[in-house]
């Protein structure tokens, strides 16, 4: 059934209404976005050209950084440019596109974090079989599955949303397009759609988070059989990953595992996971990672060949 929409353009309420506060936010968030792109881009480049980082862990990390750049670029450039204009608008099609890509990339990141936890589980709990298990083929299959999983999740969200009629009002109570605030503008009851979104977004977050926590409990228990030096190295790697997991899943579960009627206070939480967290990830992974810091120093010192080579031997 075709829905006829009277609304073709949406007005974005934004984060704050005070022009002075908006300009201050622009001054703060523009450098944060640039740092996100540069920091994550440097990780991608370093992993691609550094001989010392040809392992599954860094292969997954490079894809995570690529997702962070893409996810942040889906939301933040529009957000920070809107801070300089009085009336913030976006077409309905543009809004749907932003929802598609933000959910596609967000869920892809969730699956990549699960994959990275599995990689650490195999490396720590089954070290003698690590090379055989985490083969070239499996690593690429896991990454491809993560991207495909995010794509199919987002397609479901969009198929739900495009069937809704929008006939006014057209003011979206947020600083970017997302499902909950858009549902509030629909000229029909969206309680069923809200339940489907809850199942599709919230349960993915919760189940993935529980799987991640369980995997790290197993890892921590297995460390009792390792040497002190082995425990220190494993804990250092796991601490970085657990920090990123907490920063990502905390806001996601907070936003999506609640009824849509309590949405109005969520803007500042959304700023954290759309603007701040993507910038923090490269800092977290490099500050505690000696191999990455050494590789970056070599990259900047031009001590390595910049040509991309095979990540590891083909099966």
Coordinates of C-alpha atoms in Angstrom, one line a residue:
X1 CA 0.0 0.0 0.0
X2 CA 1.4 3.4 -1.1
X3 CA 1.4 6.1 1.6
X4 CA 1.0 9.7 0.5
X5 CA 3.1 12.1 2.6
X6 CA 2.3 15.8 2.9
X7 CA 5.6 16.3 4.7
X8 CA 8.7 16.4 2.4
X9 CA 11.0 18.5 4.6
X10 CA 11.7 18.3 8.3
X11 CA 12.8 21.0 10.7
X12 CA 15.5 19.8 13.1
X13 CA 15.0 21.2 16.7
X14 CA 18.7 20.9 17.4
X15 CA 20.6 20.4 20.6
X16 CA 20.3 24.0 22.1
X17 CA 18.2 27.0 21.1
X18 CA 20.6 29.8 22.3
X19 CA 22.7 31.1 19.4
X20 CA 25.7 31.8 21.7
X21 CA 25.6 28.2 23.1
X22 CA 25.3 26.8 19.5
X23 CA 28.4 28.8 18.4
X24 CA 30.3 27.5 21.4
X25 CA 29.3 24.0 20.6
X26 CA 30.5 24.5 17.0
X27 CA 33.9 25.6 18.4
X28 CA 34.1 22.4 20.6
X29 CA 32.6 19.8 18.2
X30 CA 34.4 20.7 15.0
X31 CA 37.9 19.8 16.4
X32 CA 36.4 16.7 18.0
X33 CA 35.1 15.5 14.6
X34 CA 38.4 16.3 12.9
X35 CA 40.2 14.4 15.6
X36 CA 37.9 11.5 15.0
X37 CA 38.6 11.4 11.3
X38 CA 42.4 11.9 11.7
X39 CA 42.8 9.5 14.6
X40 CA 40.8 6.6 13.1
X41 CA 42.2 7.3 9.7
X42 CA 45.8 7.1 11.1
X43 CA 44.9 3.7 12.6
X44 CA 43.6 2.4 9.2
X45 CA 46.7 3.7 7.4
X46 CA 49.1 2.3 10.0
X47 CA 47.6 -1.2 9.9
X48 CA 47.6 -1.2 6.1
X49 CA 51.3 -0.4 5.7
X50 CA 53.0 -1.7 8.9
X51 CA 54.6 -5.1 8.7
X52 CA 54.4 -5.6 12.4
X53 CA 50.6 -5.3 12.5
X54 CA 49.7 -8.1 10.1
X55 CA 47.5 -10.0 12.6
X56 CA 43.8 -10.6 12.9
X57 CA 43.5 -8.3 15.9
X58 CA 44.7 -5.2 14.0
X59 CA 42.8 -6.3 10.9
X60 CA 39.6 -6.1 12.9
X61 CA 40.7 -2.9 14.6
X62 CA 41.3 -1.2 11.2
X63 CA 37.7 -2.1 10.2
X64 CA 36.4 -0.8 13.5
X65 CA 38.2 2.5 12.9
X66 CA 36.8 2.7 9.3
X67 CA 33.3 2.2 10.8
X68 CA 33.9 5.0 13.3
X69 CA 34.9 7.4 10.6
X70 CA 31.9 6.5 8.5
X71 CA 29.4 6.6 11.4
X72 CA 30.6 9.9 12.7
X73 CA 30.5 11.4 9.2
X74 CA 26.9 10.3 8.8
X75 CA 25.8 12.6 11.6
X76 CA 28.4 15.1 12.8
X77 CA 29.1 17.2 9.7
X78 CA 25.3 18.0 9.3
X79 CA 25.1 18.6 13.1
X80 CA 28.0 21.0 13.3
X81 CA 27.0 23.0 10.2
X82 CA 23.4 23.3 11.6
X83 CA 24.9 25.0 14.7
X84 CA 25.6 28.0 12.5
X85 CA 22.1 28.4 11.0
X86 CA 18.9 29.6 12.5
X87 CA 16.5 27.2 10.8
X88 CA 17.8 23.6 10.5
X89 CA 16.1 21.5 7.8
X90 CA 16.5 18.2 6.1
X91 CA 14.5 16.5 3.5
X92 CA 12.4 13.4 4.4
X93 CA 14.5 11.3 2.0
X94 CA 17.7 12.7 3.5
X95 CA 16.4 11.9 7.0
X96 CA 15.7 8.3 6.0
X97 CA 19.2 8.0 4.5
X98 CA 20.7 9.3 7.7
X99 CA 18.7 6.7 9.7
X100 CA 19.8 3.9 7.3
X101 CA 23.5 4.7 7.4
X102 CA 23.6 5.4 11.2
X103 CA 21.9 2.1 12.0
X104 CA 23.9 0.2 9.4
X105 CA 27.2 1.4 10.7
X106 CA 26.2 1.3 14.4
X107 CA 25.2 -2.4 14.2
X108 CA 28.2 -3.2 12.1
X109 CA 30.3 -1.8 15.0
X110 CA 28.4 -4.0 17.5
X111 CA 29.2 -7.1 15.5
X112 CA 32.8 -6.1 15.0
X113 CA 33.2 -5.7 18.8
X114 CA 31.8 -9.2 19.2
X115 CA 34.3 -10.5 16.6
X116 CA 37.2 -8.8 18.3
X117 CA 36.1 -10.4 21.6
X118 CA 36.1 -13.8 19.9
X119 CA 39.6 -13.1 18.6
X120 CA 40.9 -12.3 22.1
X121 CA 39.2 -15.4 23.5
X122 CA 40.9 -17.7 20.9
X123 CA 44.3 -15.9 21.4
X124 CA 44.2 -16.2 25.2
X125 CA 42.3 -19.4 25.8
X126 CA 43.5 -21.5 22.8
X127 CA 46.9 -20.0 22.0
X128 CA 48.3 -23.1 20.4
X129 CA 45.5 -23.3 17.9
X130 CA 45.2 -19.5 17.3
X131 CA 46.8 -19.5 13.9
X132 CA 44.8 -22.3 12.6
X133 CA 41.5 -21.0 13.9
X134 CA 41.9 -17.4 13.0
X135 CA 42.8 -18.0 9.4
X136 CA 42.9 -15.5 6.6
X137 CA 39.6 -16.8 5.3
X138 CA 37.7 -16.8 8.6
X139 CA 38.8 -13.3 9.4
X140 CA 37.5 -11.9 6.2
X141 CA 34.3 -13.9 6.6
X142 CA 33.8 -12.5 10.1
X143 CA 34.3 -8.9 8.9
X144 CA 32.0 -9.5 5.9
X145 CA 29.3 -11.0 8.1
X146 CA 29.6 -7.9 10.4
X147 CA 29.0 -5.5 7.5
X148 CA 26.2 -7.7 6.1
X149 CA 24.5 -8.0 9.5
X150 CA 24.5 -4.2 9.9
X151 CA 23.1 -3.8 6.4
X152 CA 20.2 -6.2 6.9
X153 CA 19.4 -4.8 10.3
X154 CA 19.1 -1.3 8.8
X155 CA 17.1 -2.5 5.8
X156 CA 14.5 -3.8 8.3
X157 CA 14.4 -0.4 10.1
X158 CA 13.9 1.5 6.8
X159 CA 11.2 -0.9 5.5
X160 CA 9.3 -0.2 8.7
X161 CA 9.7 3.5 8.6
X162 CA 8.9 4.2 4.9
X163 CA 5.4 2.7 5.3
X164 CA 4.5 5.4 7.9
X165 CA 2.5 8.5 6.7
X166 CA 3.8 11.9 7.6
X167 CA 1.3 14.7 7.3
X168 CA 2.5 17.2 10.0
X169 CA 3.9 18.5 12.2
X170 CA 7.4 18.4 10.7
X171 CA 9.6 19.4 13.6
X172 CA 11.9 16.5 14.7
X173 CA 12.9 16.8 18.3
X174 CA 16.5 16.0 18.0
X175 CA 19.8 17.2 16.4
X176 CA 19.8 14.3 13.8
X177 CA 17.3 11.9 12.4
X178 CA 16.6 8.7 14.4
X179 CA 13.7 6.3 14.6
X180 CA 12.1 7.4 17.9
X181 CA 11.8 11.1 17.2
X182 CA 10.7 10.4 13.6
X183 CA 8.0 8.0 14.8
X184 CA 6.5 10.8 16.9
X185 CA 5.7 12.7 13.7
X186 CA 3.8 9.9 12.0
X187 CA 0.1 10.4 11.5
X188 CA -0.7 7.0 12.9
X189 CA -0.2 4.9 16.0
X190 CA 3.4 3.6 16.0
X191 CA 3.3 1.3 19.0
X192 CA 3.7 -1.8 16.9
X193 CA 6.6 -0.2 15.0
X194 CA 8.1 0.8 18.4
X195 CA 8.1 -2.8 19.6
X196 CA 9.7 -4.0 16.4
X197 CA 12.4 -1.4 16.7
X198 CA 12.9 -2.4 20.3
X199 CA 13.4 -6.0 19.2
X200 CA 15.6 -5.2 16.3
X201 CA 17.9 -2.6 17.9
X202 CA 17.6 -3.1 21.6
X203 CA 17.9 -6.8 21.7
X204 CA 20.8 -6.8 19.3
X205 CA 22.6 -4.5 21.7
X206 CA 21.7 -6.4 24.9
X207 CA 22.4 -9.9 23.6
X208 CA 25.7 -8.8 22.0
X209 CA 26.7 -7.1 25.3
X210 CA 25.8 -10.2 27.3
X211 CA 27.9 -12.3 24.9
X212 CA 30.8 -9.9 25.2
X213 CA 30.6 -9.9 29.0
X214 CA 30.5 -13.7 29.1
X215 CA 33.5 -14.0 26.8
X216 CA 35.6 -11.8 29.0
X217 CA 34.5 -13.6 32.1
X218 CA 35.8 -16.8 30.5
X219 CA 39.0 -15.0 29.5
X220 CA 39.6 -13.6 32.9
X221 CA 39.1 -17.0 34.5
X222 CA 41.5 -18.6 32.0
X223 CA 44.2 -16.1 32.9
X224 CA 44.8 -17.8 36.2
X225 CA 46.8 -20.4 34.4
X226 CA 49.1 -17.8 32.7
X227 CA 52.3 -16.3 33.8
X228 CA 52.4 -12.9 35.4
X229 CA 53.8 -11.4 32.2
X230 CA 51.2 -13.2 30.1
X231 CA 48.4 -11.9 32.4
X232 CA 49.7 -8.4 32.2
X233 CA 49.7 -8.3 28.4
X234 CA 46.3 -10.0 28.1
X235 CA 44.8 -7.7 30.6
X236 CA 46.2 -4.6 28.8
X237 CA 44.6 -5.7 25.5
X238 CA 41.3 -6.7 27.1
X239 CA 41.1 -3.5 29.1
X240 CA 41.2 -1.3 26.0
X241 CA 38.5 -3.4 24.4
X242 CA 36.3 -3.5 27.4
X243 CA 36.5 0.3 27.7
X244 CA 35.3 0.7 24.1
X245 CA 32.6 -1.8 24.7
X246 CA 31.3 0.0 27.8
X247 CA 31.4 3.4 26.1
X248 CA 29.5 2.1 23.1
X249 CA 26.9 -0.2 24.7
X250 CA 26.1 1.9 27.7
X251 CA 24.4 4.7 25.7
X252 CA 22.9 2.3 23.1
X253 CA 21.2 0.2 25.7
X254 CA 20.0 3.3 27.6
X255 CA 18.4 4.7 24.4
X256 CA 16.9 1.7 22.8
X257 CA 15.7 -0.5 25.7
X258 CA 13.1 2.0 26.8
X259 CA 9.6 3.1 25.7
X260 CA 9.6 5.7 23.0
X261 CA 7.4 8.1 25.1
X262 CA 10.4 8.8 27.4
X263 CA 12.7 10.0 24.6
X264 CA 12.9 13.8 25.2
X265 CA 15.9 13.7 27.7
X266 CA 18.2 11.7 25.4
X267 CA 19.9 14.3 23.3
X268 CA 23.0 14.7 25.5
X269 CA 23.4 10.9 25.7
X270 CA 23.3 10.8 22.0
X271 CA 26.0 13.5 21.7
X272 CA 28.3 11.2 23.7
X273 CA 28.0 8.1 21.4
X274 CA 27.7 10.0 18.1
X275 CA 30.4 12.7 18.7
X276 CA 32.7 11.8 21.6
X277 CA 33.0 8.0 21.6
X278 CA 34.3 7.8 18.0
X279 CA 37.1 10.2 18.9
X280 CA 38.0 8.3 22.1
X281 CA 38.4 4.9 20.4
X282 CA 41.8 5.5 18.7
X283 CA 43.1 7.2 21.9
X284 CA 42.1 4.1 23.9
X285 CA 43.6 1.6 21.5
X286 CA 46.9 3.4 20.9
X287 CA 47.7 4.7 24.4
X288 CA 47.7 1.1 25.9
X289 CA 49.2 -0.6 22.8
X290 CA 53.0 -0.6 22.5
X291 CA 52.9 -2.2 19.0
X292 CA 50.6 0.4 17.6
X293 CA 52.6 3.3 19.0
X294 CA 55.8 1.9 17.6
X295 CA 54.2 1.3 14.2
X296 CA 52.8 4.9 14.2
X297 CA 56.2 6.3 15.0
X298 CA 57.7 4.3 12.2
X299 CA 55.0 5.5 9.8
X300 CA 55.6 9.1 10.7
X301 CA 59.3 8.6 10.5
X302 CA 58.9 7.0 7.0
X303 CA 60.9 4.0 8.1
X304 CA 58.5 1.6 6.5
X305 CA 57.4 1.0 3.0
X306 CA 54.0 2.6 2.4
X307 CA 52.9 0.0 0.0
X308 CA 50.1 -2.3 1.1
X309 CA 51.0 -6.0 1.3
X310 CA 49.2 -9.2 2.1
X311 CA 48.0 -9.2 5.7
X312 CA 49.0 -12.8 6.3
X313 CA 49.5 -15.9 4.3
X314 CA 46.6 -17.3 2.4
X315 CA 45.3 -20.6 3.5

